[in-house]
Amino acid sequence: MRPGDRLPSSRELVRAYGVSPVTVSRALGRLAAEGRVVVRPGSGTYVAAAAPRPDDAADLSWQTVALGDRVVDDAAVSGLLTPAPEGVVPLTGGYLPEALRPERALSAAASRAARRPGVWDTPPLNGLAGLRGWFAREVGGGMTAADVLVAAGGQAALTHAFRALAAPGTPVLVETPTYPGALAAARAAGLRATAVPVDRDGVRPELLAEAFAVTGARIFYCQPTLHNPTGATLPLDRRRQVLAVARAAGAFVVEDDYARYLTTSPAPPPLVALDSHGTVVHVNSLTKPLSAGMRVAGVVARGPAALRLRASQVVESFFVPRLLQETALELVGSPAWPRHLATLGAELAARRTALVTELTARLPAAGIHLVPAGGLHLWLRLPAGTDEDAVVEAARRAGVTVSPGRIYHPAEPPGPRIRVTHSAAAHAVELAEGVRRLAAALEETR
């Protein structure tokens, strides 16, 4: 019944339900006490108007059934994206702090871009021709603007790739350890991540071939240059072996070239430049070397895969805003771009050296996997038997944030690890203080 409707009389209720007048009287009295009905003497009993109480919470439990069991887990990614609280030293994170960002150059590029004719118009769905041409020239290998799709950052590009290249429920091969954002995107697309071990030179081609044979996977996600989190760079001969293995399996390689502009020494050519069969889908993002707000990436793909990737982006988000694309094009075409890369490379190298020095002095029991030729991170092996979660929590209490190693593994981790970052701290003094606090946290848990 609706609010304001009149209930049947007591006599009618007695007759309809076959109960005594006392039962009806008690029932109406309880309903009145609960505020569900209003008794109007001489008129009757009416359904009360809905009067929600401030302490009543909506019951949303029905959504659990409606949503089913496909969970999108953002815990690992959110942890990496959350800024450190005031007074806490960040030894985790993946974006440049204010001191390393080319903010003046970015502002100048945005100002010039805003004055371009048609900047508020709808851009081409696959991106501005000039920007696509620039991304194509960056990877080489004879790629052209027609082979490039402009996406809203590397994470969006990976999401489109996983959704476009594989059906839900199928396996995807990933390095272990690997980037947590890729694991989250693959799982959100309904894919099953299967681990392929790496060593100090990156993924092992013989184990990759075995994984393809066992799983029947049609995608391998990898970071051949300055692998996150280990820092490994795949040598040229292994790159060719990986391509041969993937081609023999009839599979795609999704190459995440996130650290392309963070190297301190020349890296081998990207996999896509060595590929003449459309095996590689290559992702090159401008976010890492510039700013978290520069959500612009170039995705290189050929053949039907390129068409499907473009369709995936169109139906999900239409296109990347033209003003952002124009800003990126203005910046990478200006003298400020090479100047920034040179300055950034020198600063990152100095910070890496400072972090290695502090870790060696203060945490000799924590082994550094390798000292990478660039990048943002170091991968640390904690002493056997160390409670990794306890170290991370103790570090948090001590005022420093680090990344737990388990979030980088698609399955059980081989042992306690943490990832530490030298780029997020404001300066070298803060970096040293962060290592001091981390050392105290590790000692507390031993």
mmCIF file of C-alpha atoms in Angstrom, residues 169-404:
data_model
loop_
_atom_site.group_PDB
_atom_site.id
_atom_site.type_symbol
_atom_site.label_atom_id
_atom_site.label_comp_id
_atom_site.label_asym_id
_atom_site.label_seq_id
_atom_site.Cartn_x
_atom_site.Cartn_y
_atom_site.Cartn_z
ATOM 1 C CA GLY A 169 38.761 -15.944 -19.733
ATOM 2 C CA THR A 170 41.862 -16.500 -21.845
ATOM 3 C CA PRO A 171 45.457 -16.401 -20.525
ATOM 4 C CA VAL A 172 47.952 -13.574 -20.904
ATOM 5 C CA LEU A 173 51.657 -14.116 -20.268
ATOM 6 C CA VAL A 174 53.469 -11.542 -18.117
ATOM 7 C CA GLU A 175 56.949 -11.215 -16.730
ATOM 8 C CA THR A 176 57.242 -11.922 -13.029
ATOM 9 C CA PRO A 177 57.619 -9.608 -11.281
ATOM 10 C CA THR A 178 55.829 -6.998 -13.382
ATOM 11 C CA TYR A 179 53.992 -3.672 -13.334
ATOM 12 C CA PRO A 180 50.909 -3.933 -11.025
ATOM 13 C CA GLY A 181 48.852 -1.648 -13.267
ATOM 14 C CA ALA A 182 49.192 -4.127 -16.120
ATOM 15 C CA LEU A 183 48.091 -6.982 -13.869
ATOM 16 C CA ALA A 184 45.068 -4.968 -12.734
ATOM 17 C CA ALA A 185 44.120 -4.028 -16.316
ATOM 18 C CA ALA A 186 44.453 -7.624 -17.517
ATOM 19 C CA ARG A 187 42.290 -8.932 -14.687
ATOM 20 C CA ALA A 188 39.701 -6.218 -15.269
ATOM 21 C CA ALA A 189 39.524 -7.408 -18.879
ATOM 22 C CA GLY A 190 38.813 -10.917 -17.609
ATOM 23 C CA LEU A 191 42.223 -12.334 -18.549
ATOM 24 C CA ARG A 192 44.236 -14.827 -16.503
ATOM 25 C CA ALA A 193 47.793 -13.642 -15.899
ATOM 26 C CA THR A 194 50.436 -16.391 -16.155
ATOM 27 C CA ALA A 195 53.956 -15.692 -14.928
ATOM 28 C CA VAL A 196 57.161 -16.038 -16.964
ATOM 29 C CA PRO A 197 60.342 -15.614 -14.851
ATOM 30 C CA VAL A 198 62.985 -12.969 -15.521
ATOM 31 C CA ASP A 199 66.658 -12.751 -14.640
ATOM 32 C CA ARG A 200 69.112 -9.835 -14.640
ATOM 33 C CA ASP A 201 68.768 -9.576 -18.438
ATOM 34 C CA GLY A 202 64.972 -9.676 -18.506
ATOM 35 C CA VAL A 203 62.555 -12.384 -19.602
ATOM 36 C CA ARG A 204 64.022 -15.817 -20.386
ATOM 37 C CA PRO A 205 63.059 -16.781 -23.967
ATOM 38 C CA GLU A 206 63.151 -20.547 -23.337
ATOM 39 C CA LEU A 207 60.659 -20.212 -20.474
ATOM 40 C CA LEU A 208 58.522 -17.899 -22.590
ATOM 41 C CA ALA A 209 58.323 -20.570 -25.311
ATOM 42 C CA GLU A 210 57.366 -23.170 -22.717
ATOM 43 C CA ALA A 211 54.655 -20.888 -21.270
ATOM 44 C CA PHE A 212 53.140 -20.323 -24.729
ATOM 45 C CA ALA A 213 53.109 -24.086 -25.342
ATOM 46 C CA VAL A 214 51.512 -24.917 -21.987
ATOM 47 C CA THR A 215 48.886 -22.154 -21.866
ATOM 48 C CA GLY A 216 48.032 -21.494 -25.512
ATOM 49 C CA ALA A 217 48.185 -17.765 -24.710
ATOM 50 C CA ARG A 218 48.004 -15.236 -27.531
ATOM 51 C CA ILE A 219 49.462 -12.213 -25.681
ATOM 52 C CA PHE A 220 52.739 -11.580 -23.909
ATOM 53 C CA TYR A 221 53.009 -8.310 -21.970
ATOM 54 C CA CYS A 222 56.551 -7.085 -21.311
ATOM 55 C CA GLN A 223 58.757 -4.100 -20.482
ATOM 56 C CA PRO A 224 62.007 -4.754 -22.379
ATOM 57 C CA THR A 225 63.678 -1.480 -21.371
ATOM 58 C CA LEU A 226 64.258 -0.686 -17.678
ATOM 59 C CA HIS A 227 61.749 -3.273 -16.555
ATOM 60 C CA ASN A 228 59.561 -2.223 -13.635
ATOM 61 C CA PRO A 229 60.405 -3.172 -10.916
ATOM 62 C CA THR A 230 63.746 -4.944 -11.504
ATOM 63 C CA GLY A 231 65.390 -2.404 -13.833
ATOM 64 C CA ALA A 232 66.516 -5.070 -16.321
ATOM 65 C CA THR A 233 66.983 -4.181 -19.988
ATOM 66 C CA LEU A 234 66.555 -6.972 -22.521
ATOM 67 C CA PRO A 235 69.682 -7.343 -24.715
ATOM 68 C CA LEU A 236 69.333 -7.220 -28.488
ATOM 69 C CA ASP A 237 69.771 -10.965 -29.003
ATOM 70 C CA ARG A 238 67.042 -11.749 -26.480
ATOM 71 C CA ARG A 239 64.734 -9.236 -28.132
ATOM 72 C CA ARG A 240 65.068 -11.117 -31.385
ATOM 73 C CA GLN A 241 64.491 -14.425 -29.579
ATOM 74 C CA VAL A 242 61.324 -13.098 -27.891
ATOM 75 C CA LEU A 243 59.951 -11.995 -31.258
ATOM 76 C CA ALA A 244 60.732 -15.375 -32.793
ATOM 77 C CA VAL A 245 59.047 -17.212 -29.932
ATOM 78 C CA ALA A 246 55.919 -15.039 -30.101
ATOM 79 C CA ARG A 247 55.686 -15.338 -33.864
ATOM 80 C CA ALA A 248 55.991 -19.132 -33.671
ATOM 81 C CA ALA A 249 53.145 -19.144 -31.137
ATOM 82 C CA GLY A 250 50.969 -16.888 -33.309
ATOM 83 C CA ALA A 251 50.816 -14.410 -30.439
ATOM 84 C CA PHE A 252 51.017 -10.660 -29.886
ATOM 85 C CA VAL A 253 53.684 -8.936 -27.816
ATOM 86 C CA VAL A 254 52.439 -5.858 -25.942
ATOM 87 C CA GLU A 255 55.599 -3.786 -25.476
ATOM 88 C CA ASP A 256 55.340 -1.242 -22.667
ATOM 89 C CA ASP A 257 58.094 1.274 -23.445
ATOM 90 C CA TYR A 258 57.267 3.451 -20.428
ATOM 91 C CA ALA A 259 60.927 4.270 -19.641
ATOM 92 C CA ARG A 260 62.008 5.183 -23.161
ATOM 93 C CA TYR A 261 63.079 8.676 -22.077
ATOM 94 C CA LEU A 262 64.471 7.687 -18.670
ATOM 95 C CA THR A 263 67.619 5.857 -19.808
ATOM 96 C CA THR A 264 71.112 7.043 -18.873
ATOM 97 C CA SER A 265 72.798 5.027 -21.620
ATOM 98 C CA PRO A 266 71.615 3.963 -25.090
ATOM 99 C CA ALA A 267 69.152 1.059 -25.055
ATOM 100 C CA PRO A 268 68.629 -1.481 -27.859
ATOM 101 C CA PRO A 269 65.925 -0.582 -30.397
ATOM 102 C CA PRO A 270 62.355 -1.286 -29.277
ATOM 103 C CA LEU A 271 60.845 -4.629 -30.202
ATOM 104 C CA VAL A 272 58.468 -2.971 -32.646
ATOM 105 C CA ALA A 273 61.396 -1.644 -34.693
ATOM 106 C CA LEU A 274 62.657 -5.226 -35.102
ATOM 107 C CA ASP A 275 59.239 -6.589 -36.034
ATOM 108 C CA SER A 276 58.112 -6.936 -39.646
ATOM 109 C CA HIS A 277 55.085 -9.170 -39.063
ATOM 110 C CA GLY A 278 52.735 -7.074 -36.912
ATOM 111 C CA THR A 279 53.568 -9.122 -33.823
ATOM 112 C CA VAL A 280 54.265 -6.148 -31.560
ATOM 113 C CA VAL A 281 51.802 -3.616 -30.165
ATOM 114 C CA HIS A 282 54.045 -0.860 -28.842
ATOM 115 C CA VAL A 283 53.084 1.698 -26.163
ATOM 116 C CA ASN A 284 55.145 4.887 -25.726
ATOM 117 C CA SER A 285 53.847 7.320 -23.111
ATOM 118 C CA LEU A 286 54.803 10.938 -22.411
ATOM 119 C CA THR A 287 53.517 10.780 -18.844
ATOM 120 C CA LYS A 288 56.638 9.461 -17.101
ATOM 121 C CA PRO A 289 59.150 12.004 -18.463
ATOM 122 C CA LEU A 290 56.792 14.971 -18.135
ATOM 123 C CA SER A 291 53.913 14.916 -15.672
ATOM 124 C CA ALA A 292 51.096 12.753 -14.361
ATOM 125 C CA GLY A 293 48.715 15.178 -16.079
ATOM 126 C CA MET A 294 50.210 14.608 -19.529
ATOM 127 C CA ARG A 295 47.968 11.633 -20.331
ATOM 128 C CA VAL A 296 49.173 11.131 -23.896
ATOM 129 C CA ALA A 297 50.608 7.943 -25.385
ATOM 130 C CA GLY A 298 51.283 6.605 -28.851
ATOM 131 C CA VAL A 299 50.205 3.035 -29.627
ATOM 132 C CA VAL A 300 51.863 1.448 -32.659
ATOM 133 C CA ALA A 301 49.980 -1.474 -34.207
ATOM 134 C CA ARG A 302 49.363 -2.827 -37.687
ATOM 135 C CA GLY A 303 46.739 -4.892 -39.445
ATOM 136 C CA PRO A 304 43.401 -5.958 -37.948
ATOM 137 C CA ALA A 305 44.822 -5.471 -34.453
ATOM 138 C CA ALA A 306 45.196 -1.746 -35.144
ATOM 139 C CA LEU A 307 41.579 -1.500 -36.279
ATOM 140 C CA ARG A 308 40.351 -3.279 -33.180
ATOM 141 C CA LEU A 309 42.433 -1.095 -30.860
ATOM 142 C CA ARG A 310 41.077 2.044 -32.496
ATOM 143 C CA ALA A 311 37.505 0.746 -32.212
ATOM 144 C CA SER A 312 38.036 -0.069 -28.532
ATOM 145 C CA GLN A 313 39.105 3.491 -27.794
ATOM 146 C CA VAL A 314 36.315 5.059 -29.861
ATOM 147 C CA VAL A 315 33.511 3.151 -28.128
ATOM 148 C CA GLU A 316 34.980 3.754 -24.672
ATOM 149 C CA SER A 317 36.167 7.376 -24.729
ATOM 150 C CA PHE A 318 35.864 8.689 -28.336
ATOM 151 C CA PHE A 319 39.283 10.434 -28.467
ATOM 152 C CA VAL A 320 42.014 12.190 -26.490
ATOM 153 C CA PRO A 321 41.169 15.897 -25.982
ATOM 154 C CA ARG A 322 42.621 17.983 -28.783
ATOM 155 C CA LEU A 323 44.102 20.629 -26.469
ATOM 156 C CA LEU A 324 46.161 17.978 -24.678
ATOM 157 C CA GLN A 325 47.392 16.550 -27.978
ATOM 158 C CA GLU A 326 48.265 20.009 -29.288
ATOM 159 C CA THR A 327 50.160 20.754 -26.062
ATOM 160 C CA ALA A 328 52.167 17.541 -26.377
ATOM 161 C CA LEU A 329 52.948 18.315 -30.019
ATOM 162 C CA GLU A 330 54.078 21.840 -29.152
ATOM 163 C CA LEU A 331 56.376 20.585 -26.403
ATOM 164 C CA VAL A 332 58.100 17.696 -28.201
ATOM 165 C CA GLY A 333 58.678 19.923 -31.211
ATOM 166 C CA SER A 334 60.356 22.672 -29.199
ATOM 167 C CA PRO A 335 63.994 23.061 -28.021
ATOM 168 C CA ALA A 336 62.702 22.645 -24.463
ATOM 169 C CA TRP A 337 62.137 18.911 -25.031
ATOM 170 C CA PRO A 338 65.776 17.787 -25.590
ATOM 171 C CA ARG A 339 66.953 20.202 -22.890
ATOM 172 C CA HIS A 340 64.520 18.690 -20.413
ATOM 173 C CA LEU A 341 65.539 15.121 -21.272
ATOM 174 C CA ALA A 342 69.218 15.955 -20.768
ATOM 175 C CA THR A 343 68.546 17.629 -17.421
ATOM 176 C CA LEU A 344 66.223 14.843 -16.301
ATOM 177 C CA GLY A 345 68.688 12.114 -17.233
ATOM 178 C CA ALA A 346 71.480 13.746 -15.236
ATOM 179 C CA GLU A 347 69.270 14.286 -12.200
ATOM 180 C CA LEU A 348 67.898 10.742 -12.238
ATOM 181 C CA ALA A 349 71.416 9.324 -12.516
ATOM 182 C CA ALA A 350 72.544 11.398 -9.528
ATOM 183 C CA ARG A 351 69.531 10.308 -7.487
ATOM 184 C CA ARG A 352 70.054 6.653 -8.406
ATOM 185 C CA THR A 353 73.675 6.856 -7.278
ATOM 186 C CA ALA A 354 72.654 8.555 -4.025
ATOM 187 C CA LEU A 355 70.020 5.905 -3.319
ATOM 188 C CA VAL A 356 72.427 3.048 -4.017
ATOM 189 C CA THR A 357 75.023 4.653 -1.737
ATOM 190 C CA GLU A 358 72.559 5.115 1.122
ATOM 191 C CA LEU A 359 71.126 1.596 0.786
ATOM 192 C CA THR A 360 74.584 0.029 0.720
ATOM 193 C CA ALA A 361 75.598 1.915 3.839
ATOM 194 C CA ARG A 362 72.402 1.614 5.895
ATOM 195 C CA LEU A 363 70.744 -1.603 4.643
ATOM 196 C CA PRO A 364 73.596 -3.978 3.829
ATOM 197 C CA ALA A 365 71.315 -6.969 4.512
ATOM 198 C CA ALA A 366 68.945 -5.902 1.717
ATOM 199 C CA GLY A 367 70.369 -6.982 -1.615
ATOM 200 C CA ILE A 368 69.974 -4.725 -4.666
ATOM 201 C CA HIS A 369 68.837 -6.845 -7.637
ATOM 202 C CA LEU A 370 70.836 -4.673 -10.039
ATOM 203 C CA VAL A 371 71.767 -1.041 -10.602
ATOM 204 C CA PRO A 372 69.820 -0.132 -13.748
ATOM 205 C CA ALA A 373 70.968 2.147 -16.562
ATOM 206 C CA GLY A 374 68.265 4.673 -15.784
ATOM 207 C CA GLY A 375 64.661 4.423 -14.721
ATOM 208 C CA LEU A 376 63.030 5.342 -11.437
ATOM 209 C CA HIS A 377 63.309 2.325 -9.151
ATOM 210 C CA LEU A 378 65.489 -0.245 -7.390
ATOM 211 C CA TRP A 379 64.330 -3.771 -6.556
ATOM 212 C CA LEU A 380 65.471 -5.000 -3.136
ATOM 213 C CA ARG A 381 65.672 -8.538 -1.790
ATOM 214 C CA LEU A 382 64.996 -8.622 1.959
ATOM 215 C CA PRO A 383 66.734 -11.170 4.210
ATOM 216 C CA ALA A 384 65.170 -14.639 4.126
ATOM 217 C CA GLY A 385 62.374 -15.029 6.632
ATOM 218 C CA THR A 386 61.593 -11.304 6.745
ATOM 219 C CA ASP A 387 57.903 -10.448 6.985
ATOM 220 C CA GLU A 388 57.508 -8.184 3.949
ATOM 221 C CA ASP A 389 54.170 -6.719 5.060
ATOM 222 C CA ALA A 390 55.550 -6.016 8.521
ATOM 223 C CA VAL A 391 58.469 -4.083 7.009
ATOM 224 C CA VAL A 392 56.149 -2.002 4.824
ATOM 225 C CA GLU A 393 53.901 -1.230 7.798
ATOM 226 C CA ALA A 394 56.825 -0.435 10.102
ATOM 227 C CA ALA A 395 58.206 1.876 7.415
ATOM 228 C CA ARG A 396 54.875 3.649 7.208
ATOM 229 C CA ARG A 397 54.875 4.194 10.955
ATOM 230 C CA ALA A 398 58.455 5.469 10.716
ATOM 231 C CA GLY A 399 57.403 8.032 8.115
ATOM 232 C CA VAL A 400 58.500 6.513 4.802
ATOM 233 C CA THR A 401 56.522 4.711 2.085
ATOM 234 C CA VAL A 402 57.808 1.770 0.039
ATOM 235 C CA SER A 403 56.083 -0.697 -2.287
ATOM 236 C CA PRO A 404 55.538 -4.287 -1.122
#
